[in-house]
Tab-separated table of C-alpha atoms in Angstrom:
chain	number	residue	atom	x	y	z
W	367	UNK	CA	-110.610	-166.372	184.033
W	368	UNK	CA	-111.169	-169.456	181.951
W	369	UNK	CA	-113.109	-170.886	179.030
W	370	UNK	CA	-114.183	-174.531	178.794
W	371	UNK	CA	-114.649	-175.928	175.282
W	372	UNK	CA	-117.045	-178.851	175.595
W	373	UNK	CA	-117.436	-181.281	172.691
W	374	UNK	CA	-120.074	-183.829	173.758
W	375	UNK	CA	-120.775	-185.304	170.311
W	376	UNK	CA	-117.336	-186.462	169.263
W	377	UNK	CA	-118.849	-188.628	166.518
W	378	UNK	CA	-119.138	-185.702	164.135
W	379	UNK	CA	-117.159	-182.672	165.198
W	380	UNK	CA	-113.839	-181.651	163.727
W	381	UNK	CA	-111.060	-180.621	166.090
W	382	UNK	CA	-107.662	-179.438	164.853
W	383	UNK	CA	-105.670	-181.639	167.210
W	384	UNK	CA	-102.405	-179.808	166.664
W	385	UNK	CA	-103.947	-176.929	168.616
W	386	UNK	CA	-104.362	-179.027	171.763
W	387	UNK	CA	-102.098	-181.072	174.017
W	388	UNK	CA	-104.017	-184.207	174.984
W	389	UNK	CA	-103.705	-185.203	178.643
W	390	UNK	CA	-104.704	-188.421	180.356
W	391	UNK	CA	-108.496	-188.811	180.770
W	392	UNK	CA	-109.711	-188.239	184.330
W	393	UNK	CA	-112.971	-190.125	183.810
W	394	UNK	CA	-113.598	-193.280	181.709
W	395	UNK	CA	-114.741	-192.176	178.286
W	396	UNK	CA	-113.622	-188.589	178.883
W	397	UNK	CA	-110.732	-186.867	177.165
W	398	UNK	CA	-109.435	-183.619	178.616
W	399	UNK	CA	-106.862	-181.224	177.234
W	400	UNK	CA	-105.636	-177.712	177.761
W	401	UNK	CA	-104.362	-175.044	175.431
W	402	UNK	CA	-102.742	-171.674	176.114
W	403	UNK	CA	-104.685	-168.446	175.911
W	404	UNK	CA	-103.540	-165.496	173.877
W	405	UNK	CA	-104.148	-163.358	176.967
W	406	UNK	CA	-102.225	-164.429	180.051
W	407	UNK	CA	-105.260	-163.931	182.312
W	408	UNK	CA	-107.314	-166.506	180.396
W	409	UNK	CA	-107.020	-170.270	180.501
W	410	UNK	CA	-108.675	-172.689	178.068
W	411	UNK	CA	-109.576	-176.324	178.674
W	412	UNK	CA	-111.228	-178.832	176.378
W	413	UNK	CA	-113.277	-181.946	177.151
W	414	UNK	CA	-114.797	-184.524	174.849
W	415	UNK	CA	-115.955	-188.139	174.836
W	416	UNK	CA	-119.041	-190.271	175.544
W	417	UNK	CA	-118.827	-189.530	179.288
W	418	UNK	CA	-119.652	-185.883	178.579
W	419	UNK	CA	-123.439	-185.908	178.949
W	420	UNK	CA	-125.963	-183.303	180.149
W	421	UNK	CA	-126.299	-183.399	183.945
W	422	UNK	CA	-123.034	-185.300	184.414
W	423	UNK	CA	-120.698	-182.668	183.085
W	424	UNK	CA	-119.234	-180.670	185.995
W	425	UNK	CA	-119.008	-176.915	185.476
W	426	UNK	CA	-116.075	-175.322	187.285
W	427	UNK	CA	-115.699	-172.281	185.005
W	428	UNK	CA	-117.883	-169.275	184.241
W	429	UNK	CA	-117.534	-169.407	180.454
W	430	UNK	CA	-118.361	-172.377	178.227
W	431	UNK	CA	-118.216	-173.047	174.492
W	432	UNK	CA	-120.402	-175.967	173.402
W	433	UNK	CA	-119.340	-177.704	170.180
W	434	UNK	CA	-122.558	-179.160	168.807
W	435	UNK	CA	-123.742	-181.119	165.789
W	436	UNK	CA	-126.891	-179.867	164.067
W	437	UNK	CA	-126.565	-181.723	160.804
W	438	UNK	CA	-129.581	-184.053	161.200
W	439	UNK	CA	-132.672	-184.578	163.383
W	440	UNK	CA	-131.155	-187.052	165.846
W	441	UNK	CA	-128.128	-184.820	166.380
W	442	UNK	CA	-130.350	-181.741	166.799
W	443	UNK	CA	-132.343	-183.505	169.520
W	444	UNK	CA	-129.111	-184.320	171.389
W	445	UNK	CA	-127.764	-180.782	170.900
W	446	UNK	CA	-131.034	-179.318	172.200
W	447	UNK	CA	-130.710	-181.339	175.415
W	448	UNK	CA	-127.307	-179.762	175.946
W	449	UNK	CA	-128.632	-176.268	175.341
W	450	UNK	CA	-131.507	-176.800	177.775
W	451	UNK	CA	-129.008	-178.045	180.357
W	452	UNK	CA	-126.825	-174.972	179.774
W	453	UNK	CA	-129.879	-172.724	179.981
W	454	UNK	CA	-130.593	-174.057	183.452
W	455	UNK	CA	-126.996	-173.326	184.519
W	456	UNK	CA	-127.343	-169.758	183.255
W	457	UNK	CA	-130.654	-169.296	185.078
W	458	UNK	CA	-129.236	-170.439	188.405
W	459	UNK	CA	-126.153	-168.269	187.764
W	460	UNK	CA	-123.650	-171.113	187.725
W	461	UNK	CA	-122.691	-170.078	184.200
W	462	UNK	CA	-122.048	-166.520	183.048
W	463	UNK	CA	-121.375	-166.769	179.333
W	464	UNK	CA	-122.057	-169.372	176.664
W	465	UNK	CA	-121.018	-169.618	173.022
W	466	UNK	CA	-121.706	-172.389	170.491
W	467	UNK	CA	-119.653	-173.820	167.637
W	468	UNK	CA	-122.212	-175.508	165.410
W	469	UNK	CA	-121.645	-178.106	162.715
W	470	UNK	CA	-124.596	-176.766	160.772
W	471	UNK	CA	-126.981	-178.421	158.400
W	472	UNK	CA	-125.533	-178.768	154.892
W	473	UNK	CA	-128.547	-176.930	153.467
W	474	UNK	CA	-128.129	-174.234	156.164
W	475	UNK	CA	-131.510	-175.091	157.712
W	476	UNK	CA	-130.535	-174.226	161.291
W	477	UNK	CA	-133.700	-172.491	162.511
W	478	UNK	CA	-133.965	-174.819	165.506
W	479	UNK	CA	-131.171	-172.935	167.303
W	480	UNK	CA	-132.701	-169.477	166.701
W	481	UNK	CA	-134.702	-169.301	169.978
W	482	UNK	CA	-131.507	-169.998	171.959
W	483	UNK	CA	-129.627	-166.987	170.534
W	484	UNK	CA	-129.360	-163.958	172.808
W	485	UNK	CA	-130.547	-161.635	170.041
W	486	UNK	CA	-133.842	-163.565	170.112
W	487	UNK	CA	-134.189	-163.556	173.891
W	488	UNK	CA	-132.054	-166.640	174.507
W	489	UNK	CA	-128.695	-167.059	176.227
W	490	UNK	CA	-126.229	-168.095	173.469
W	491	UNK	CA	-124.114	-164.971	173.090
W	492	UNK	CA	-121.893	-166.049	170.213
W	493	UNK	CA	-122.459	-168.566	167.410
W	494	UNK	CA	-119.662	-169.932	165.225
W	495	UNK	CA	-121.360	-171.799	162.402
W	496	UNK	CA	-120.046	-174.089	159.668
W	497	UNK	CA	-121.170	-173.505	156.051
W	498	UNK	CA	-122.142	-170.243	154.311
W	499	UNK	CA	-125.068	-169.297	156.520
W	500	UNK	CA	-126.878	-166.037	155.640
W	501	UNK	CA	-126.931	-165.350	159.404
W	502	UNK	CA	-123.200	-164.546	159.461
W	503	UNK	CA	-122.721	-160.906	160.460
W	504	UNK	CA	-119.339	-160.944	162.276
W	505	UNK	CA	-121.070	-159.401	165.286
W	506	UNK	CA	-122.601	-162.339	167.113
W	507	UNK	CA	-122.603	-164.962	164.322
W	508	UNK	CA	-119.317	-165.976	162.697
W	509	UNK	CA	-118.318	-168.526	160.082
W	510	UNK	CA	-116.155	-171.479	161.106
W	511	UNK	CA	-114.390	-173.832	158.644
W	512	UNK	CA	-115.421	-177.454	158.206
W	513	UNK	CA	-111.823	-178.648	158.579
W	514	UNK	CA	-110.611	-182.224	158.130
W	515	UNK	CA	-112.657	-185.344	158.833
W	516	UNK	CA	-111.388	-186.322	162.259
W	517	UNK	CA	-114.423	-188.147	163.627
W	518	UNK	CA	-115.120	-190.912	166.071
W	519	UNK	CA	-118.095	-193.130	166.788
W	520	UNK	CA	-118.130	-195.220	169.937
W	521	UNK	CA	-120.319	-198.286	169.706
W	522	UNK	CA	-119.920	-200.957	172.396
W	523	UNK	CA	-116.127	-201.103	172.737
W	524	UNK	CA	-115.367	-200.771	169.058
W	525	UNK	CA	-114.036	-197.484	167.719
W	526	UNK	CA	-115.119	-196.887	164.129
W	527	UNK	CA	-113.808	-193.883	162.258
W	528	UNK	CA	-114.737	-191.586	159.450
W	529	UNK	CA	-112.233	-190.548	158.439
W	530	UNK	CA	-109.791	-190.160	161.338
W	531	UNK	CA	-107.631	-187.971	159.134
W	532	UNK	CA	-104.207	-187.539	160.758
W	533	UNK	CA	-102.245	-184.445	161.680
W	534	UNK	CA	-99.854	-184.158	158.731
W	535	UNK	CA	-96.346	-182.782	159.108
W	536	UNK	CA	-94.717	-181.419	155.962
W	537	UNK	CA	-91.621	-183.341	154.874
W	538	UNK	CA	-88.850	-182.703	152.372
W	539	UNK	CA	-90.254	-185.306	149.981
W	540	UNK	CA	-93.784	-183.860	150.239
W	541	UNK	CA	-92.433	-180.529	149.048
W	542	UNK	CA	-89.766	-181.570	146.545
W	543	UNK	CA	-90.652	-184.913	144.955
W	544	UNK	CA	-92.139	-185.201	141.494
W	545	UNK	CA	-95.693	-186.448	141.941
W	546	UNK	CA	-96.742	-189.263	139.570
W	547	UNK	CA	-100.363	-188.150	139.201
W	548	UNK	CA	-101.722	-185.004	137.620
W	549	UNK	CA	-104.818	-185.004	139.824
W	550	UNK	CA	-106.973	-187.223	142.011
W	551	UNK	CA	-110.593	-187.865	142.800
W	552	UNK	CA	-111.705	-190.611	145.193
W	553	UNK	CA	-115.366	-190.417	146.030
W	554	UNK	CA	-118.996	-191.259	145.457
W	555	UNK	CA	-120.591	-190.560	142.076
W	556	UNK	CA	-124.245	-189.543	142.332
W	557	UNK	CA	-126.480	-190.006	139.284
W	558	UNK	CA	-127.040	-186.824	137.238
W	559	UNK	CA	-124.623	-184.887	139.442
W	560	UNK	CA	-121.684	-182.655	138.549
W	561	UNK	CA	-119.485	-185.498	139.788
W	562	UNK	CA	-120.809	-187.658	136.990
W	563	UNK	CA	-120.072	-184.819	134.541
W	564	UNK	CA	-116.546	-184.600	135.992
W	565	UNK	CA	-115.926	-188.303	135.392
W	566	UNK	CA	-117.199	-188.064	131.819
W	567	UNK	CA	-114.887	-185.125	131.084
W	568	UNK	CA	-111.865	-186.910	132.546
W	569	UNK	CA	-112.560	-190.007	130.471
W	570	UNK	CA	-113.292	-188.070	127.282
W	571	UNK	CA	-109.821	-186.529	127.102
W	572	UNK	CA	-108.041	-189.547	128.563
W	573	UNK	CA	-106.972	-187.585	131.631
W	574	UNK	CA	-108.389	-190.302	133.865
W	575	UNK	CA	-105.276	-192.299	132.902
W	576	UNK	CA	-103.052	-189.497	134.272
W	577	UNK	CA	-105.030	-189.042	137.486
W	578	UNK	CA	-105.705	-191.244	140.512
W	579	UNK	CA	-109.422	-191.878	140.120
W	580	UNK	CA	-111.458	-194.241	142.274
W	581	UNK	CA	-115.207	-193.855	142.042
W	582	UNK	CA	-117.994	-195.660	143.888
W	583	UNK	CA	-121.770	-195.561	143.508
W	584	UNK	CA	-122.701	-195.515	147.207
W	585	UNK	CA	-121.291	-193.456	150.069
W	586	UNK	CA	-119.501	-195.485	152.739
W	587	UNK	CA	-119.813	-194.027	156.273
W	588	UNK	CA	-116.731	-195.840	157.581
W	589	UNK	CA	-113.144	-195.831	156.418
W	590	UNK	CA	-111.033	-198.961	156.562
W	591	UNK	CA	-107.311	-198.719	157.184
W	592	UNK	CA	-106.759	-199.594	153.525
W	593	UNK	CA	-109.180	-197.011	152.118
W	594	UNK	CA	-107.765	-194.276	154.371
W	595	UNK	CA	-104.207	-195.089	153.264
W	596	UNK	CA	-105.251	-195.055	149.598
W	597	UNK	CA	-106.871	-191.674	150.073
W	598	UNK	CA	-103.810	-190.212	151.803
W	599	UNK	CA	-101.496	-191.652	149.145
W	600	UNK	CA	-103.657	-190.135	146.404
W	601	UNK	CA	-103.389	-186.686	148.007
W	602	UNK	CA	-99.636	-187.032	148.526
W	603	UNK	CA	-98.950	-188.257	144.992
W	604	UNK	CA	-101.156	-185.793	143.065
W	605	UNK	CA	-100.446	-182.196	142.100
W	606	UNK	CA	-104.155	-181.328	142.086
W	607	UNK	CA	-107.140	-182.587	144.078
W	608	UNK	CA	-110.513	-182.312	142.354
W	609	UNK	CA	-113.214	-181.073	144.754
W	610	UNK	CA	-116.692	-181.353	143.210
W	611	UNK	CA	-119.679	-180.228	145.246
W	612	UNK	CA	-121.655	-182.690	147.334
W	613	UNK	CA	-124.667	-181.708	149.396
W	614	UNK	CA	-122.699	-178.520	150.139
W	615	UNK	CA	-119.848	-176.848	148.259
W	616	UNK	CA	-117.570	-176.998	151.301
W	617	UNK	CA	-116.135	-180.446	151.944
W	618	UNK	CA	-113.448	-182.097	154.062
W	619	UNK	CA	-111.500	-182.913	150.895
W	620	UNK	CA	-110.533	-179.244	150.433
W	621	UNK	CA	-108.728	-179.057	153.779
W	622	UNK	CA	-107.251	-182.543	153.520
W	623	UNK	CA	-105.723	-181.672	150.144
W	624	UNK	CA	-104.143	-178.587	151.742
W	625	UNK	CA	-102.558	-180.819	154.401
W	626	UNK	CA	-100.600	-182.643	151.690
W	627	UNK	CA	-99.786	-179.653	149.474
W	628	UNK	CA	-102.136	-180.820	146.712
W	629	UNK	CA	-103.882	-177.806	145.144
W	630	UNK	CA	-107.684	-178.036	145.516
W	631	UNK	CA	-109.578	-177.525	142.261
W	632	UNK	CA	-112.898	-176.378	143.682
W	633	UNK	CA	-116.266	-176.393	141.954
W	634	UNK	CA	-117.334	-172.863	142.849
W	635	UNK	CA	-121.126	-173.130	142.656
W	636	UNK	CA	-123.952	-172.730	145.161
W	637	UNK	CA	-125.733	-175.900	146.209
W	638	UNK	CA	-129.434	-176.275	146.974
W	639	UNK	CA	-130.699	-174.936	150.290
W	640	UNK	CA	-130.664	-171.741	152.333
W	641	UNK	CA	-126.943	-171.026	152.412
W	642	UNK	CA	-127.298	-167.865	150.342
W	643	UNK	CA	-127.300	-166.883	146.717
W	644	UNK	CA	-124.676	-165.206	144.586
W	645	UNK	CA	-126.860	-162.176	143.781
W	646	UNK	CA	-126.961	-161.215	147.485
W	647	UNK	CA	-123.848	-162.881	148.892
W	648	UNK	CA	-121.325	-162.085	146.181
W	649	UNK	CA	-118.479	-164.118	147.672
W	650	UNK	CA	-120.648	-167.180	148.339
W	651	UNK	CA	-120.013	-170.039	148.388
W	652	UNK	CA	-116.870	-170.544	150.511
W	653	UNK	CA	-116.915	-166.946	151.772
W	654	UNK	CA	-114.455	-167.619	154.585
W	655	UNK	CA	-111.850	-169.310	152.388
W	656	UNK	CA	-112.080	-166.608	149.722
W	657	UNK	CA	-111.859	-163.785	152.266
W	658	UNK	CA	-108.615	-165.288	153.548
W	659	UNK	CA	-107.081	-165.578	150.078
W	660	UNK	CA	-107.154	-169.346	149.616
W	661	UNK	CA	-104.669	-170.192	146.795
W	662	UNK	CA	-107.033	-172.647	145.111
W	663	UNK	CA	-108.196	-173.104	141.532
W	664	UNK	CA	-111.896	-172.144	141.419
W	665	UNK	CA	-113.979	-173.241	138.441
W	666	UNK	CA	-117.664	-172.768	137.676
W	667	UNK	CA	-118.069	-175.780	135.408
W	668	UNK	CA	-116.068	-178.961	134.962
W	669	UNK	CA	-115.885	-178.149	131.251
W	670	UNK	CA	-113.083	-175.791	132.318
W	671	UNK	CA	-111.043	-178.716	133.679
W	672	UNK	CA	-109.317	-179.867	130.439
W	673	UNK	CA	-107.736	-176.415	130.043
W	674	UNK	CA	-106.612	-176.483	133.688
W	675	UNK	CA	-105.008	-179.908	133.228
W	676	UNK	CA	-103.333	-178.930	129.948
W	677	UNK	CA	-101.754	-175.936	131.687
W	678	UNK	CA	-100.719	-178.189	134.568
W	679	UNK	CA	-98.768	-180.420	132.176
W	680	UNK	CA	-96.539	-177.468	131.232
W	681	UNK	CA	-95.571	-176.493	134.792
W	682	UNK	CA	-92.012	-177.469	135.751
W	683	UNK	CA	-91.186	-179.140	139.069
W	684	UNK	CA	-89.578	-176.043	140.626
W	685	UNK	CA	-92.771	-174.057	140.075
W	686	UNK	CA	-94.798	-176.853	141.653
W	687	UNK	CA	-92.468	-176.885	144.674
W	688	UNK	CA	-92.971	-173.149	145.194
W	689	UNK	CA	-96.722	-173.575	144.812
W	690	UNK	CA	-96.795	-176.379	147.392
W	691	UNK	CA	-94.816	-174.225	149.841
W	692	UNK	CA	-97.251	-171.361	149.316
W	693	UNK	CA	-100.277	-173.631	149.890
W	694	UNK	CA	-98.852	-175.209	153.050
W	695	UNK	CA	-97.802	-171.813	154.438
W	696	UNK	CA	-101.234	-170.377	153.679
W	697	UNK	CA	-102.952	-173.320	155.395
W	698	UNK	CA	-100.849	-172.931	158.544
W	699	UNK	CA	-101.562	-169.194	158.573
W	700	UNK	CA	-105.279	-169.853	157.986
W	701	UNK	CA	-105.506	-172.106	161.058
W	702	UNK	CA	-103.410	-169.806	163.233
W	703	UNK	CA	-105.407	-166.749	162.196
W	704	UNK	CA	-108.734	-168.431	162.943
W	705	UNK	CA	-107.481	-169.671	166.296
W	706	UNK	CA	-106.454	-166.124	167.210
W	707	UNK	CA	-109.727	-164.665	165.930
W	708	UNK	CA	-111.737	-167.218	167.888
W	709	UNK	CA	-109.879	-166.433	171.114
W	710	UNK	CA	-110.099	-162.681	170.587
W	711	UNK	CA	-113.844	-162.781	169.922
W	712	UNK	CA	-114.517	-164.864	173.026
W	713	UNK	CA	-112.280	-162.835	175.265
W	714	UNK	CA	-113.359	-159.380	174.094
W	715	UNK	CA	-117.046	-160.301	174.196
W	716	UNK	CA	-117.062	-162.116	177.538
W	717	UNK	CA	-114.589	-159.748	179.215
W	718	UNK	CA	-116.503	-156.658	178.076
W	719	UNK	CA	-119.740	-158.074	179.447
W	720	UNK	CA	-118.026	-158.972	182.732
W	721	UNK	CA	-116.816	-155.364	183.129
W	722	UNK	CA	-120.262	-153.941	182.356
């Protein structure tokens, strides 16, 4: 038996590329890869690219996972077309089982997909959703991490990227070198936001001189080669990476810092929207990361940062080396564990239904 992972909107979906072996495209604009199953009787394949469109995509397997973007109205419209196409395949019995990995709305306003869920009379059996959705029950709705910003946008023949973050391999120098910066923050500063408070606190104590800080007033949707290199260098050369909240608490920066062994200092507060509240969801936000023992520094207010940085100044290099090793090992385990969990959920759910 097999499972096809179909990623039609490759402009805004994260894929951990180290989990896949990319093969030569069989169709212009189509990328196809395969990855081994944890059960020998199952085979996984993965397709992505602008050639993957509803009605053109050829189904030669019984089980499909659609990787969809539901972050904004235009993306939701496109995702809905895919679900309607899949619904037709289910109705004519060309498709047995369907699951969805959804890049959810940052405010967790994902009601548009509700009618498609099997529990509501639809046909989507399993939903893996990004961000702390209150729907998560670990029965048919599971949380999936945001991951790193590996994104592509095809426009004419020009490939633009945000952020096209690379697969990072740990090196001796990454683990053992003294890093010249105490911390880093490269990002957009929104008026009256906690990011503005963060900048004020850094400047007040003069810690901005010890950290790699590069602030801008407006978000830039595209990375240049220079800005991407600066960002990677900042992560590599800083002991800590400051991760203030944006629209949502979870951000790409958290995972990208892990890739370089830079400890994320995470602002652990709920953002506006329907993602949950701390009185009901006690581990929210970042439930998935906390449940898997993420070795981060969590703070509730940036006023706590000066004490964190003062403590950081007293830590000797050997302790930092051990901490980097622990972070990198945890991150590898985190990805491997989620990969295994994902496969096990698909296989046990689909296989059980096939037997029944």
